[in-house]
């Protein structure tokens, strides 16, 4: 049954002076009731595929499990269930497929830590050769499998414009093997290989990779960043990516309570603070150019984000490290500037758009 929305779809209103913004639209609490059935989240539908279902062994509060569920269910809805998923080694692979069990309810392949993009390219080539254009390929991996060991395969997939959506679940470290540093670990963060010791504790400044921007430099059809703090936005970006062909890349910030040392109940809050501080900008790019970004609604200082996580505790105790907190603030400021994240609310991207 198609239910009528309780309010008009705000996108159809001509008179902007009477516009009402519903920031929570698409949430489970009240938001879905404010939208037409075609605009509701995939997860609100009883027809969702549950691509990754219960029984997996992710930690409580795992951002990666949440992100993968929303991303894959959105990809399944966008393709009428015609998705083959390829997975790199990492937490997502390990917690979802403890042999001989699996949580996946779609065709799913795992090969190695660093070759998910290459395997996905091969699957896409085989489907093309067989003329099975309706079946689409999604590759996925953690930041270690994507930005480090799998990066050569990923760059090749981009350069050949293979028909694959690659999703990186960025928890900013090699979590599956005990929280080692990756090239996506932020400066100053404590990991097992960048301990909180010495004169500059934690991960050094000035190294690491901005893979969404490197992906854009390949001029591929679509690049986006997303966060588990805004699951409706995440679903919309996956849906948009699946409406296109060629190489596409989505980089999703997925807090890891174990590695980041925050409370398991705070996963969404921490992800939201990353966005609201400017540390993790949300944007979309097509053929190398930024086409949209999500304006920050309520800007917060970076330290409000840092203080939620034990991996940054050494910046505040036993003594505040003013210089390095300021350096992290500068990184956020640069993101805000680069993606124009503080534009006025009148030009702000509507959440339902
Ligand atoms: C060639 C190779 N080197 C190392 C490993 C061990 N290994 C398995 S998973 C993993 C870390 C995965 O980290 P990431 O890709 O960031 O995913 P996460 O577990 O954080 O989700 C490592 C080092 C491996 N499987 N293969
Ligand atoms: S270690 Fe982190 S990424 Fe891995 S399952 Fe636990 S919470 Fe998720």
mmCIF file of C-alpha atoms and ligand atoms in Angstrom:
data_model
loop_
_atom_site.group_PDB
_atom_site.id
_atom_site.type_symbol
_atom_site.label_atom_id
_atom_site.label_comp_id
_atom_site.label_asym_id
_atom_site.label_seq_id
_atom_site.Cartn_x
_atom_site.Cartn_y
_atom_site.Cartn_z
ATOM 1 C CA UNK A 1 0.000 0.000 0.000
ATOM 2 C CA UNK A 2 1.306 3.487 -0.863
ATOM 3 C CA UNK A 3 0.854 5.852 2.060
ATOM 4 C CA UNK A 4 0.349 9.561 1.488
ATOM 5 C CA UNK A 5 3.051 11.737 3.074
ATOM 6 C CA UNK A 6 1.928 13.839 6.065
ATOM 7 C CA UNK A 7 3.361 16.965 4.444
ATOM 8 C CA UNK A 8 3.955 17.995 0.862
ATOM 9 C CA UNK A 9 7.186 16.882 -0.670
ATOM 10 C CA UNK A 10 9.183 20.070 0.018
ATOM 11 C CA UNK A 11 11.028 19.698 -3.258
ATOM 12 C CA UNK A 12 7.861 20.455 -5.205
ATOM 13 C CA UNK A 13 7.048 23.746 -3.457
ATOM 14 C CA UNK A 14 7.426 26.871 -5.562
ATOM 15 C CA UNK A 15 7.167 29.398 -2.740
ATOM 16 C CA UNK A 16 10.494 29.180 -0.926
ATOM 17 C CA UNK A 17 9.331 31.527 1.856
ATOM 18 C CA UNK A 18 7.051 28.788 3.182
ATOM 19 C CA UNK A 19 9.626 26.028 2.968
ATOM 20 C CA UNK A 20 10.034 23.819 5.971
ATOM 21 C CA UNK A 21 13.199 21.775 6.363
ATOM 22 C CA UNK A 22 12.987 18.378 8.002
ATOM 23 C CA UNK A 23 16.525 17.433 8.878
ATOM 24 C CA UNK A 24 15.595 14.056 10.286
ATOM 25 C CA UNK A 25 13.724 12.858 7.230
ATOM 26 C CA UNK A 26 14.564 9.304 6.388
ATOM 27 C CA UNK A 27 15.277 8.188 9.929
ATOM 28 C CA UNK A 28 13.458 5.376 11.640
ATOM 29 C CA UNK A 29 12.049 7.599 14.371
ATOM 30 C CA UNK A 30 9.664 9.959 12.658
ATOM 31 C CA UNK A 31 11.378 10.920 9.451
ATOM 32 C CA UNK A 32 10.086 8.300 7.075
ATOM 33 C CA UNK A 33 6.504 9.274 7.796
ATOM 34 C CA UNK A 34 7.285 12.778 6.528
ATOM 35 C CA UNK A 35 8.224 11.483 3.104
ATOM 36 C CA UNK A 36 6.424 9.931 0.173
ATOM 37 C CA UNK A 37 6.930 6.181 0.022
ATOM 38 C CA UNK A 38 9.260 6.520 -2.962
ATOM 39 C CA UNK A 39 11.586 8.765 -0.944
ATOM 40 C CA UNK A 40 11.833 6.649 2.192
ATOM 41 C CA UNK A 41 14.967 4.832 3.219
ATOM 42 C CA UNK A 42 15.626 1.385 1.835
ATOM 43 C CA UNK A 43 15.724 0.064 5.382
ATOM 44 C CA UNK A 44 12.182 1.303 6.079
ATOM 45 C CA UNK A 45 10.838 -1.004 3.397
ATOM 46 C CA UNK A 46 9.725 -4.511 4.203
ATOM 47 C CA UNK A 47 10.935 -5.402 0.710
ATOM 48 C CA UNK A 48 14.579 -4.634 1.590
ATOM 49 C CA UNK A 49 16.901 -7.468 0.727
ATOM 50 C CA UNK A 50 18.834 -7.743 4.012
ATOM 51 C CA UNK A 51 21.929 -8.267 1.866
ATOM 52 C CA UNK A 52 23.976 -8.709 5.031
ATOM 53 C CA UNK A 53 21.775 -10.234 7.640
ATOM 54 C CA UNK A 54 21.914 -11.077 11.325
ATOM 55 C CA UNK A 55 24.324 -13.594 12.830
ATOM 56 C CA UNK A 56 27.552 -11.875 11.798
ATOM 57 C CA UNK A 57 30.227 -11.315 14.409
ATOM 58 C CA UNK A 58 30.966 -7.607 14.175
ATOM 59 C CA UNK A 59 31.666 -5.817 17.463
ATOM 60 C CA UNK A 60 28.770 -4.011 19.095
ATOM 61 C CA UNK A 61 28.423 -0.559 17.523
ATOM 62 C CA UNK A 62 30.508 -1.418 14.448
ATOM 63 C CA UNK A 63 30.183 1.382 11.877
ATOM 64 C CA UNK A 64 31.432 -0.864 9.091
ATOM 65 C CA UNK A 65 28.636 -3.424 9.553
ATOM 66 C CA UNK A 66 26.057 -0.623 9.538
ATOM 67 C CA UNK A 67 27.547 1.075 6.477
ATOM 68 C CA UNK A 68 27.755 -2.179 4.519
ATOM 69 C CA UNK A 69 24.160 -3.079 5.278
ATOM 70 C CA UNK A 70 22.823 0.264 4.055
ATOM 71 C CA UNK A 71 25.137 0.404 1.039
ATOM 72 C CA UNK A 72 24.458 -3.112 -0.218
ATOM 73 C CA UNK A 73 20.698 -2.976 0.373
ATOM 74 C CA UNK A 74 20.591 0.320 -1.568
ATOM 75 C CA UNK A 75 22.616 -1.232 -4.404
ATOM 76 C CA UNK A 76 20.260 -4.216 -4.422
ATOM 77 C CA UNK A 77 17.168 -1.995 -4.594
ATOM 78 C CA UNK A 78 18.702 0.064 -7.405
ATOM 79 C CA UNK A 79 19.375 -3.044 -9.505
ATOM 80 C CA UNK A 80 16.359 -5.190 -8.707
ATOM 81 C CA UNK A 81 18.587 -7.481 -6.702
ATOM 82 C CA UNK A 82 21.108 -8.063 -9.498
ATOM 83 C CA UNK A 83 24.377 -7.468 -7.635
ATOM 84 C CA UNK A 84 27.531 -9.533 -7.261
ATOM 85 C CA UNK A 85 29.707 -8.346 -4.356
ATOM 86 C CA UNK A 86 33.463 -8.773 -4.141
ATOM 87 C CA UNK A 87 35.179 -8.290 -0.774
ATOM 88 C CA UNK A 88 38.748 -7.560 0.242
ATOM 89 C CA UNK A 89 40.133 -9.244 3.349
ATOM 90 C CA UNK A 90 39.363 -7.276 6.507
ATOM 91 C CA UNK A 91 36.829 -6.987 9.313
ATOM 92 C CA UNK A 92 33.826 -6.979 6.983
ATOM 93 C CA UNK A 93 34.948 -10.191 5.313
ATOM 94 C CA UNK A 94 36.009 -11.901 8.538
ATOM 95 C CA UNK A 95 33.006 -11.066 10.690
ATOM 96 C CA UNK A 96 30.496 -11.882 7.947
ATOM 97 C CA UNK A 97 31.884 -15.236 6.784
ATOM 98 C CA UNK A 98 33.186 -17.383 9.646
ATOM 99 C CA UNK A 99 33.584 -20.639 7.716
ATOM 100 C CA UNK A 100 31.277 -22.452 6.967
ATOM 101 C CA UNK A 101 28.714 -19.738 7.711
ATOM 102 C CA UNK A 102 27.858 -16.542 5.874
ATOM 103 C CA UNK A 103 25.706 -13.490 6.560
ATOM 104 C CA UNK A 104 25.518 -12.535 2.877
ATOM 105 C CA UNK A 105 22.315 -13.023 0.977
ATOM 106 C CA UNK A 106 23.713 -12.225 -2.440
ATOM 107 C CA UNK A 107 26.479 -13.718 -4.627
ATOM 108 C CA UNK A 108 29.661 -12.762 -2.747
ATOM 109 C CA UNK A 109 33.337 -13.454 -3.472
ATOM 110 C CA UNK A 110 36.445 -13.101 -1.372
ATOM 111 C CA UNK A 111 39.915 -13.601 -2.782
ATOM 112 C CA UNK A 112 42.787 -11.657 -1.178
ATOM 113 C CA UNK A 113 43.504 -8.570 0.924
ATOM 114 C CA UNK A 114 44.750 -6.411 -1.954
ATOM 115 C CA UNK A 115 42.980 -7.563 -5.109
ATOM 116 C CA UNK A 116 39.253 -6.831 -4.648
ATOM 117 C CA UNK A 117 39.271 -4.191 -7.408
ATOM 118 C CA UNK A 118 41.019 -6.565 -9.833
ATOM 119 C CA UNK A 119 38.659 -9.454 -9.032
ATOM 120 C CA UNK A 120 35.660 -7.130 -9.471
ATOM 121 C CA UNK A 121 37.061 -5.940 -12.824
ATOM 122 C CA UNK A 122 37.320 -9.592 -13.890
ATOM 123 C CA UNK A 123 33.753 -10.337 -12.821
ATOM 124 C CA UNK A 124 32.508 -7.278 -14.737
ATOM 125 C CA UNK A 125 34.491 -8.353 -17.832
ATOM 126 C CA UNK A 126 33.055 -11.872 -17.674
ATOM 127 C CA UNK A 127 29.507 -10.510 -17.378
ATOM 128 C CA UNK A 128 30.112 -8.188 -20.321
ATOM 129 C CA UNK A 129 31.464 -11.089 -22.402
ATOM 130 C CA UNK A 130 28.327 -13.101 -21.579
ATOM 131 C CA UNK A 131 26.069 -10.162 -22.450
ATOM 132 C CA UNK A 132 24.623 -10.090 -18.922
ATOM 133 C CA UNK A 133 24.456 -6.299 -18.683
ATOM 134 C CA UNK A 134 21.725 -6.313 -16.059
ATOM 135 C CA UNK A 135 24.028 -7.787 -13.403
ATOM 136 C CA UNK A 136 26.142 -5.169 -11.633
ATOM 137 C CA UNK A 137 29.321 -5.482 -9.597
ATOM 138 C CA UNK A 138 30.130 -3.876 -6.236
ATOM 139 C CA UNK A 139 33.600 -4.248 -4.703
ATOM 140 C CA UNK A 140 34.249 -3.354 -1.091
ATOM 141 C CA UNK A 141 37.112 -3.171 1.341
ATOM 142 C CA UNK A 142 38.491 -1.441 4.407
ATOM 143 C CA UNK A 143 40.852 1.515 4.171
ATOM 144 C CA UNK A 144 43.926 -0.745 4.431
ATOM 145 C CA UNK A 145 42.703 -2.962 1.605
ATOM 146 C CA UNK A 146 41.771 0.105 -0.441
ATOM 147 C CA UNK A 147 44.177 2.958 0.178
ATOM 148 C CA UNK A 148 47.274 0.822 0.843
ATOM 149 C CA UNK A 149 47.668 -2.745 -0.385
ATOM 150 C CA UNK A 150 44.824 -2.681 -2.937
ATOM 151 C CA UNK A 151 45.587 0.745 -4.288
ATOM 152 C CA UNK A 152 47.387 -0.343 -7.488
ATOM 153 C CA UNK A 153 44.484 -2.612 -8.489
ATOM 154 C CA UNK A 154 42.014 0.166 -7.643
ATOM 155 C CA UNK A 155 43.858 2.761 -9.705
ATOM 156 C CA UNK A 156 43.939 0.311 -12.639
ATOM 157 C CA UNK A 157 40.207 -0.265 -12.294
ATOM 158 C CA UNK A 158 39.650 3.516 -12.371
ATOM 159 C CA UNK A 159 42.007 4.062 -15.288
ATOM 160 C CA UNK A 160 40.305 1.381 -17.419
ATOM 161 C CA UNK A 161 36.902 2.762 -16.330
ATOM 162 C CA UNK A 162 35.736 -0.761 -15.487
ATOM 163 C CA UNK A 163 32.028 -1.034 -14.718
ATOM 164 C CA UNK A 164 32.384 -1.468 -10.953
ATOM 165 C CA UNK A 165 31.255 0.500 -7.907
ATOM 166 C CA UNK A 166 34.064 0.281 -5.338
ATOM 167 C CA UNK A 167 33.095 1.118 -1.745
ATOM 168 C CA UNK A 168 35.772 1.835 0.855
ATOM 169 C CA UNK A 169 34.645 1.478 4.478
ATOM 170 C CA UNK A 170 37.100 3.824 6.140
ATOM 171 C CA UNK A 171 37.667 3.063 9.821
ATOM 172 C CA UNK A 172 41.063 4.714 9.604
ATOM 173 C CA UNK A 173 43.180 1.706 10.477
ATOM 174 C CA UNK A 174 43.847 -2.002 9.999
ATOM 175 C CA UNK A 175 41.261 -3.023 12.555
ATOM 176 C CA UNK A 176 40.959 -6.713 11.785
ATOM 177 C CA UNK A 177 44.568 -7.405 12.711
ATOM 178 C CA UNK A 178 44.731 -5.252 15.820
ATOM 179 C CA UNK A 179 44.451 -1.537 14.938
ATOM 180 C CA UNK A 180 47.610 -0.842 12.964
ATOM 181 C CA UNK A 181 48.086 2.473 11.140
ATOM 182 C CA UNK A 182 46.964 2.815 7.505
ATOM 183 C CA UNK A 183 47.437 5.659 5.031
ATOM 184 C CA UNK A 184 43.930 6.794 6.053
ATOM 185 C CA UNK A 185 44.794 7.086 9.767
ATOM 186 C CA UNK A 186 44.484 10.771 10.775
ATOM 187 C CA UNK A 187 47.434 12.708 12.179
ATOM 188 C CA UNK A 188 47.962 12.358 15.959
ATOM 189 C CA UNK A 189 45.746 9.251 16.236
ATOM 190 C CA UNK A 190 47.074 6.499 18.459
ATOM 191 C CA UNK A 191 47.262 3.074 16.841
ATOM 192 C CA UNK A 192 49.197 -0.082 17.716
ATOM 193 C CA UNK A 193 51.971 1.030 15.361
ATOM 194 C CA UNK A 194 51.812 4.755 16.204
ATOM 195 C CA UNK A 195 51.630 4.627 20.005
ATOM 196 C CA UNK A 196 50.999 7.623 22.265
ATOM 197 C CA UNK A 197 54.669 7.944 23.180
ATOM 198 C CA UNK A 198 57.515 10.374 22.667
ATOM 199 C CA UNK A 199 57.577 14.061 21.820
ATOM 200 C CA UNK A 200 54.881 13.801 19.072
ATOM 201 C CA UNK A 201 52.692 10.874 20.173
ATOM 202 C CA UNK A 202 50.413 9.116 17.710
ATOM 203 C CA UNK A 203 50.420 9.166 13.913
ATOM 204 C CA UNK A 204 52.810 11.723 12.387
ATOM 205 C CA UNK A 205 51.465 14.776 10.534
ATOM 206 C CA UNK A 206 52.072 15.277 6.838
ATOM 207 C CA UNK A 207 51.614 11.722 5.578
ATOM 208 C CA UNK A 208 48.611 9.740 4.375
ATOM 209 C CA UNK A 209 46.392 9.822 1.306
ATOM 210 C CA UNK A 210 43.191 11.599 0.332
ATOM 211 C CA UNK A 211 41.841 8.764 -1.815
ATOM 212 C CA UNK A 212 38.537 10.415 -2.863
ATOM 213 C CA UNK A 213 40.566 13.227 -4.435
ATOM 214 C CA UNK A 214 42.992 10.768 -5.984
ATOM 215 C CA UNK A 215 39.993 8.923 -7.438
ATOM 216 C CA UNK A 216 38.731 12.230 -8.864
ATOM 217 C CA UNK A 217 42.095 12.731 -10.550
ATOM 218 C CA UNK A 218 41.309 9.607 -12.617
ATOM 219 C CA UNK A 219 38.298 11.483 -14.091
ATOM 220 C CA UNK A 220 35.962 8.576 -13.369
ATOM 221 C CA UNK A 221 32.194 9.122 -13.691
ATOM 222 C CA UNK A 222 31.394 9.309 -9.971
ATOM 223 C CA UNK A 223 33.170 9.802 -6.645
ATOM 224 C CA UNK A 224 31.399 10.456 -3.339
ATOM 225 C CA UNK A 225 32.041 10.523 0.371
ATOM 226 C CA UNK A 226 29.391 9.385 2.842
ATOM 227 C CA UNK A 227 28.986 8.709 6.536
ATOM 228 C CA UNK A 228 26.976 6.414 8.762
ATOM 229 C CA UNK A 229 25.777 9.609 10.471
ATOM 230 C CA UNK A 230 23.536 10.299 7.469
ATOM 231 C CA UNK A 231 22.275 6.979 6.217
ATOM 232 C CA UNK A 232 19.695 8.472 3.904
ATOM 233 C CA UNK A 233 22.429 10.444 2.173
ATOM 234 C CA UNK A 234 24.544 7.279 1.992
ATOM 235 C CA UNK A 235 21.706 5.353 0.350
ATOM 236 C CA UNK A 236 21.081 8.201 -2.106
ATOM 237 C CA UNK A 237 24.742 8.213 -3.136
ATOM 238 C CA UNK A 238 24.832 4.453 -3.672
ATOM 239 C CA UNK A 239 21.605 4.714 -5.680
ATOM 240 C CA UNK A 240 23.086 7.487 -7.815
ATOM 241 C CA UNK A 241 26.269 5.478 -8.362
ATOM 242 C CA UNK A 242 24.270 2.434 -9.462
ATOM 243 C CA UNK A 243 22.408 4.540 -12.020
ATOM 244 C CA UNK A 244 25.731 5.118 -13.801
ATOM 245 C CA UNK A 245 28.187 2.875 -15.600
ATOM 246 C CA UNK A 246 31.959 2.836 -15.533
ATOM 247 C CA UNK A 247 34.243 3.102 -12.519
ATOM 248 C CA UNK A 248 32.630 4.645 -9.441
ATOM 249 C CA UNK A 249 33.999 5.146 -5.938
ATOM 250 C CA UNK A 250 32.283 5.836 -2.596
ATOM 251 C CA UNK A 251 34.351 6.428 0.530
ATOM 252 C CA UNK A 252 32.298 5.930 3.712
ATOM 253 C CA UNK A 253 33.462 6.984 7.181
ATOM 254 C CA UNK A 254 32.666 4.108 9.561
ATOM 255 C CA UNK A 255 33.733 4.651 13.192
ATOM 256 C CA UNK A 256 35.214 1.617 14.935
ATOM 257 C CA UNK A 257 34.575 1.613 18.702
ATOM 258 C CA UNK A 258 37.416 -0.833 19.266
ATOM 259 C CA UNK A 259 40.102 1.032 17.322
ATOM 260 C CA UNK A 260 38.944 4.575 18.033
ATOM 261 C CA UNK A 261 38.223 3.844 21.693
ATOM 262 C CA UNK A 262 34.779 5.377 21.916
ATOM 263 C CA UNK A 263 31.637 4.016 23.518
ATOM 264 C CA UNK A 264 29.787 1.523 21.344
ATOM 265 C CA UNK A 265 26.610 3.593 21.676
ATOM 266 C CA UNK A 266 28.414 6.646 20.223
ATOM 267 C CA UNK A 267 29.189 5.386 16.713
ATOM 268 C CA UNK A 268 26.646 7.619 14.968
ATOM 269 C CA UNK A 269 27.450 10.595 17.198
ATOM 270 C CA UNK A 270 31.178 10.342 16.515
ATOM 271 C CA UNK A 271 30.511 10.055 12.768
ATOM 272 C CA UNK A 272 28.255 13.127 12.954
ATOM 273 C CA UNK A 273 30.869 15.166 14.821
ATOM 274 C CA UNK A 274 33.447 14.256 12.146
ATOM 275 C CA UNK A 275 31.144 15.787 9.554
ATOM 276 C CA UNK A 276 30.091 18.819 11.634
ATOM 277 C CA UNK A 277 33.693 19.714 12.478
ATOM 278 C CA UNK A 278 34.790 19.563 8.829
ATOM 279 C CA UNK A 279 37.188 16.690 9.481
ATOM 280 C CA UNK A 280 35.215 14.496 7.073
ATOM 281 C CA UNK A 281 33.620 16.544 4.255
ATOM 282 C CA UNK A 282 30.654 15.041 2.419
ATOM 283 C CA UNK A 283 30.600 15.681 -1.315
ATOM 284 C CA UNK A 284 29.988 14.206 -4.750
ATOM 285 C CA UNK A 285 32.126 14.592 -7.866
ATOM 286 C CA UNK A 286 31.464 13.684 -11.479
ATOM 287 C CA UNK A 287 34.243 13.293 -14.026
ATOM 288 C CA UNK A 288 36.746 14.890 -11.694
ATOM 289 C CA UNK A 289 34.687 17.941 -10.643
ATOM 290 C CA UNK A 290 32.847 18.456 -7.355
ATOM 291 C CA UNK A 291 29.146 18.796 -8.191
ATOM 292 C CA UNK A 292 27.564 18.818 -4.724
ATOM 293 C CA UNK A 293 28.567 19.029 -1.089
ATOM 294 C CA UNK A 294 26.595 18.716 2.133
ATOM 295 C CA UNK A 295 26.688 22.015 4.015
ATOM 296 C CA UNK A 296 27.464 21.833 7.724
ATOM 297 C CA UNK A 297 24.379 22.632 9.738
ATOM 298 C CA UNK A 298 25.990 23.340 13.100
ATOM 299 C CA UNK A 299 29.734 23.775 13.035
ATOM 300 C CA UNK A 300 31.683 22.489 16.005
ATOM 301 C CA UNK A 301 35.360 22.907 16.918
ATOM 302 C CA UNK A 302 37.521 19.925 16.018
ATOM 303 C CA UNK A 303 38.377 19.270 19.643
ATOM 304 C CA UNK A 304 34.726 18.392 20.345
ATOM 305 C CA UNK A 305 35.187 15.545 17.870
ATOM 306 C CA UNK A 306 38.646 14.535 19.103
ATOM 307 C CA UNK A 307 37.583 14.382 22.749
ATOM 308 C CA UNK A 308 35.042 11.648 22.057
ATOM 309 C CA UNK A 309 37.807 9.148 21.251
ATOM 310 C CA UNK A 310 40.496 7.515 23.349
ATOM 311 C CA UNK A 311 42.860 7.421 20.341
ATOM 312 C CA UNK A 312 43.248 11.219 20.717
ATOM 313 C CA UNK A 313 43.278 11.290 24.539
ATOM 314 C CA UNK A 314 47.000 12.177 24.639
ATOM 315 C CA UNK A 315 46.144 15.532 23.004
ATOM 316 C CA UNK A 316 44.295 16.539 26.183
ATOM 317 C CA UNK A 317 46.018 14.684 29.037
ATOM 318 C CA UNK A 318 48.189 15.085 31.001
ATOM 319 C CA UNK A 319 48.531 18.473 29.233
ATOM 320 C CA UNK A 320 46.659 20.061 26.315
ATOM 321 C CA UNK A 321 48.706 19.910 23.130
ATOM 322 C CA UNK A 322 47.582 23.294 21.760
ATOM 323 C CA UNK A 323 49.836 23.212 18.706
ATOM 324 C CA UNK A 324 48.637 19.868 17.412
ATOM 325 C CA UNK A 325 44.968 20.531 18.208
ATOM 326 C CA UNK A 326 45.339 23.753 16.198
ATOM 327 C CA UNK A 327 47.000 21.839 13.346
ATOM 328 C CA UNK A 328 44.043 19.431 13.226
ATOM 329 C CA UNK A 329 41.654 22.397 13.275
ATOM 330 C CA UNK A 330 43.507 23.798 10.265
ATOM 331 C CA UNK A 331 42.915 20.584 8.337
ATOM 332 C CA UNK A 332 39.179 20.841 9.041
ATOM 333 C CA UNK A 333 39.151 24.540 8.091
ATOM 334 C CA UNK A 334 40.802 23.677 4.796
ATOM 335 C CA UNK A 335 38.109 21.080 4.040
ATOM 336 C CA UNK A 336 35.359 23.580 4.899
ATOM 337 C CA UNK A 337 36.918 26.068 2.541
ATOM 338 C CA UNK A 338 37.623 23.602 -0.271
ATOM 339 C CA UNK A 339 34.076 22.173 -0.344
ATOM 340 C CA UNK A 340 32.277 25.385 0.640
ATOM 341 C CA UNK A 341 30.664 23.675 3.625
ATOM 342 C CA UNK A 342 29.576 26.791 5.515
ATOM 343 C CA UNK A 343 27.433 28.380 2.841
ATOM 344 C CA UNK A 344 24.197 29.964 4.016
ATOM 345 C CA UNK A 345 21.244 27.769 4.839
ATOM 346 C CA UNK A 346 19.295 29.165 1.864
ATOM 347 C CA UNK A 347 21.713 27.440 -0.500
ATOM 348 C CA UNK A 348 22.069 24.410 1.700
ATOM 349 C CA UNK A 349 21.510 21.013 0.125
ATOM 350 C CA UNK A 350 18.150 19.665 1.227
ATOM 351 C CA UNK A 351 18.449 16.385 3.056
ATOM 352 C CA UNK A 352 15.706 14.885 0.921
ATOM 353 C CA UNK A 353 17.330 15.927 -2.349
HETATM 354 C C1 LIG B 1 48.928 -9.881 1.830
HETATM 355 C C2 LIG B 1 48.302 -9.835 3.183
HETATM 356 N N1 LIG B 1 48.903 -9.113 4.153
HETATM 357 C C3 LIG B 1 48.349 -9.056 5.375
HETATM 358 C C4 LIG B 1 47.187 -9.723 5.637
HETATM 359 C C5 LIG B 1 46.597 -9.681 7.020
HETATM 360 N N2 LIG B 1 45.448 -8.832 7.098
HETATM 361 C C6 LIG B 1 44.211 -9.320 6.973
HETATM 362 S S1 LIG B 1 43.018 -8.180 7.192
HETATM 363 C C7 LIG B 1 44.185 -7.001 7.494
HETATM 364 C C8 LIG B 1 43.778 -5.590 7.864
HETATM 365 C C9 LIG B 1 42.575 -5.083 7.156
HETATM 366 O O1 LIG B 1 42.467 -3.710 7.358
HETATM 367 P P1 LIG B 1 41.459 -2.837 6.538
HETATM 368 O O2 LIG B 1 41.571 -3.110 5.092
HETATM 369 O O3 LIG B 1 41.633 -1.430 6.937
HETATM 370 O O4 LIG B 1 40.045 -3.384 6.975
HETATM 371 P P2 LIG B 1 39.363 -3.375 8.425
HETATM 372 O O5 LIG B 1 39.707 -4.682 9.049
HETATM 373 O O6 LIG B 1 39.891 -2.207 9.188
HETATM 374 O O7 LIG B 1 37.922 -3.256 8.129
HETATM 375 C C10 LIG B 1 45.469 -7.505 7.402
HETATM 376 C C11 LIG B 1 46.705 -6.737 7.617
HETATM 377 C C12 LIG B 1 46.585 -10.462 4.591
HETATM 378 N N3 LIG B 1 45.429 -11.107 4.777
HETATM 379 N N4 LIG B 1 47.160 -10.495 3.382
HETATM 380 S S1 LIG B 2 37.193 -4.024 15.098
HETATM 381 FE FE1 LIG B 2 36.064 -2.203 14.456
HETATM 382 S S2 LIG B 2 35.615 -2.489 12.259
HETATM 383 FE FE2 LIG B 2 36.179 -4.483 13.133
HETATM 384 S S3 LIG B 2 34.229 -5.465 13.688
HETATM 385 FE FE3 LIG B 2 35.010 -4.402 15.521
HETATM 386 S S4 LIG B 2 34.059 -2.349 15.453
HETATM 387 FE FE4 LIG B 2 33.848 -3.268 13.394
#
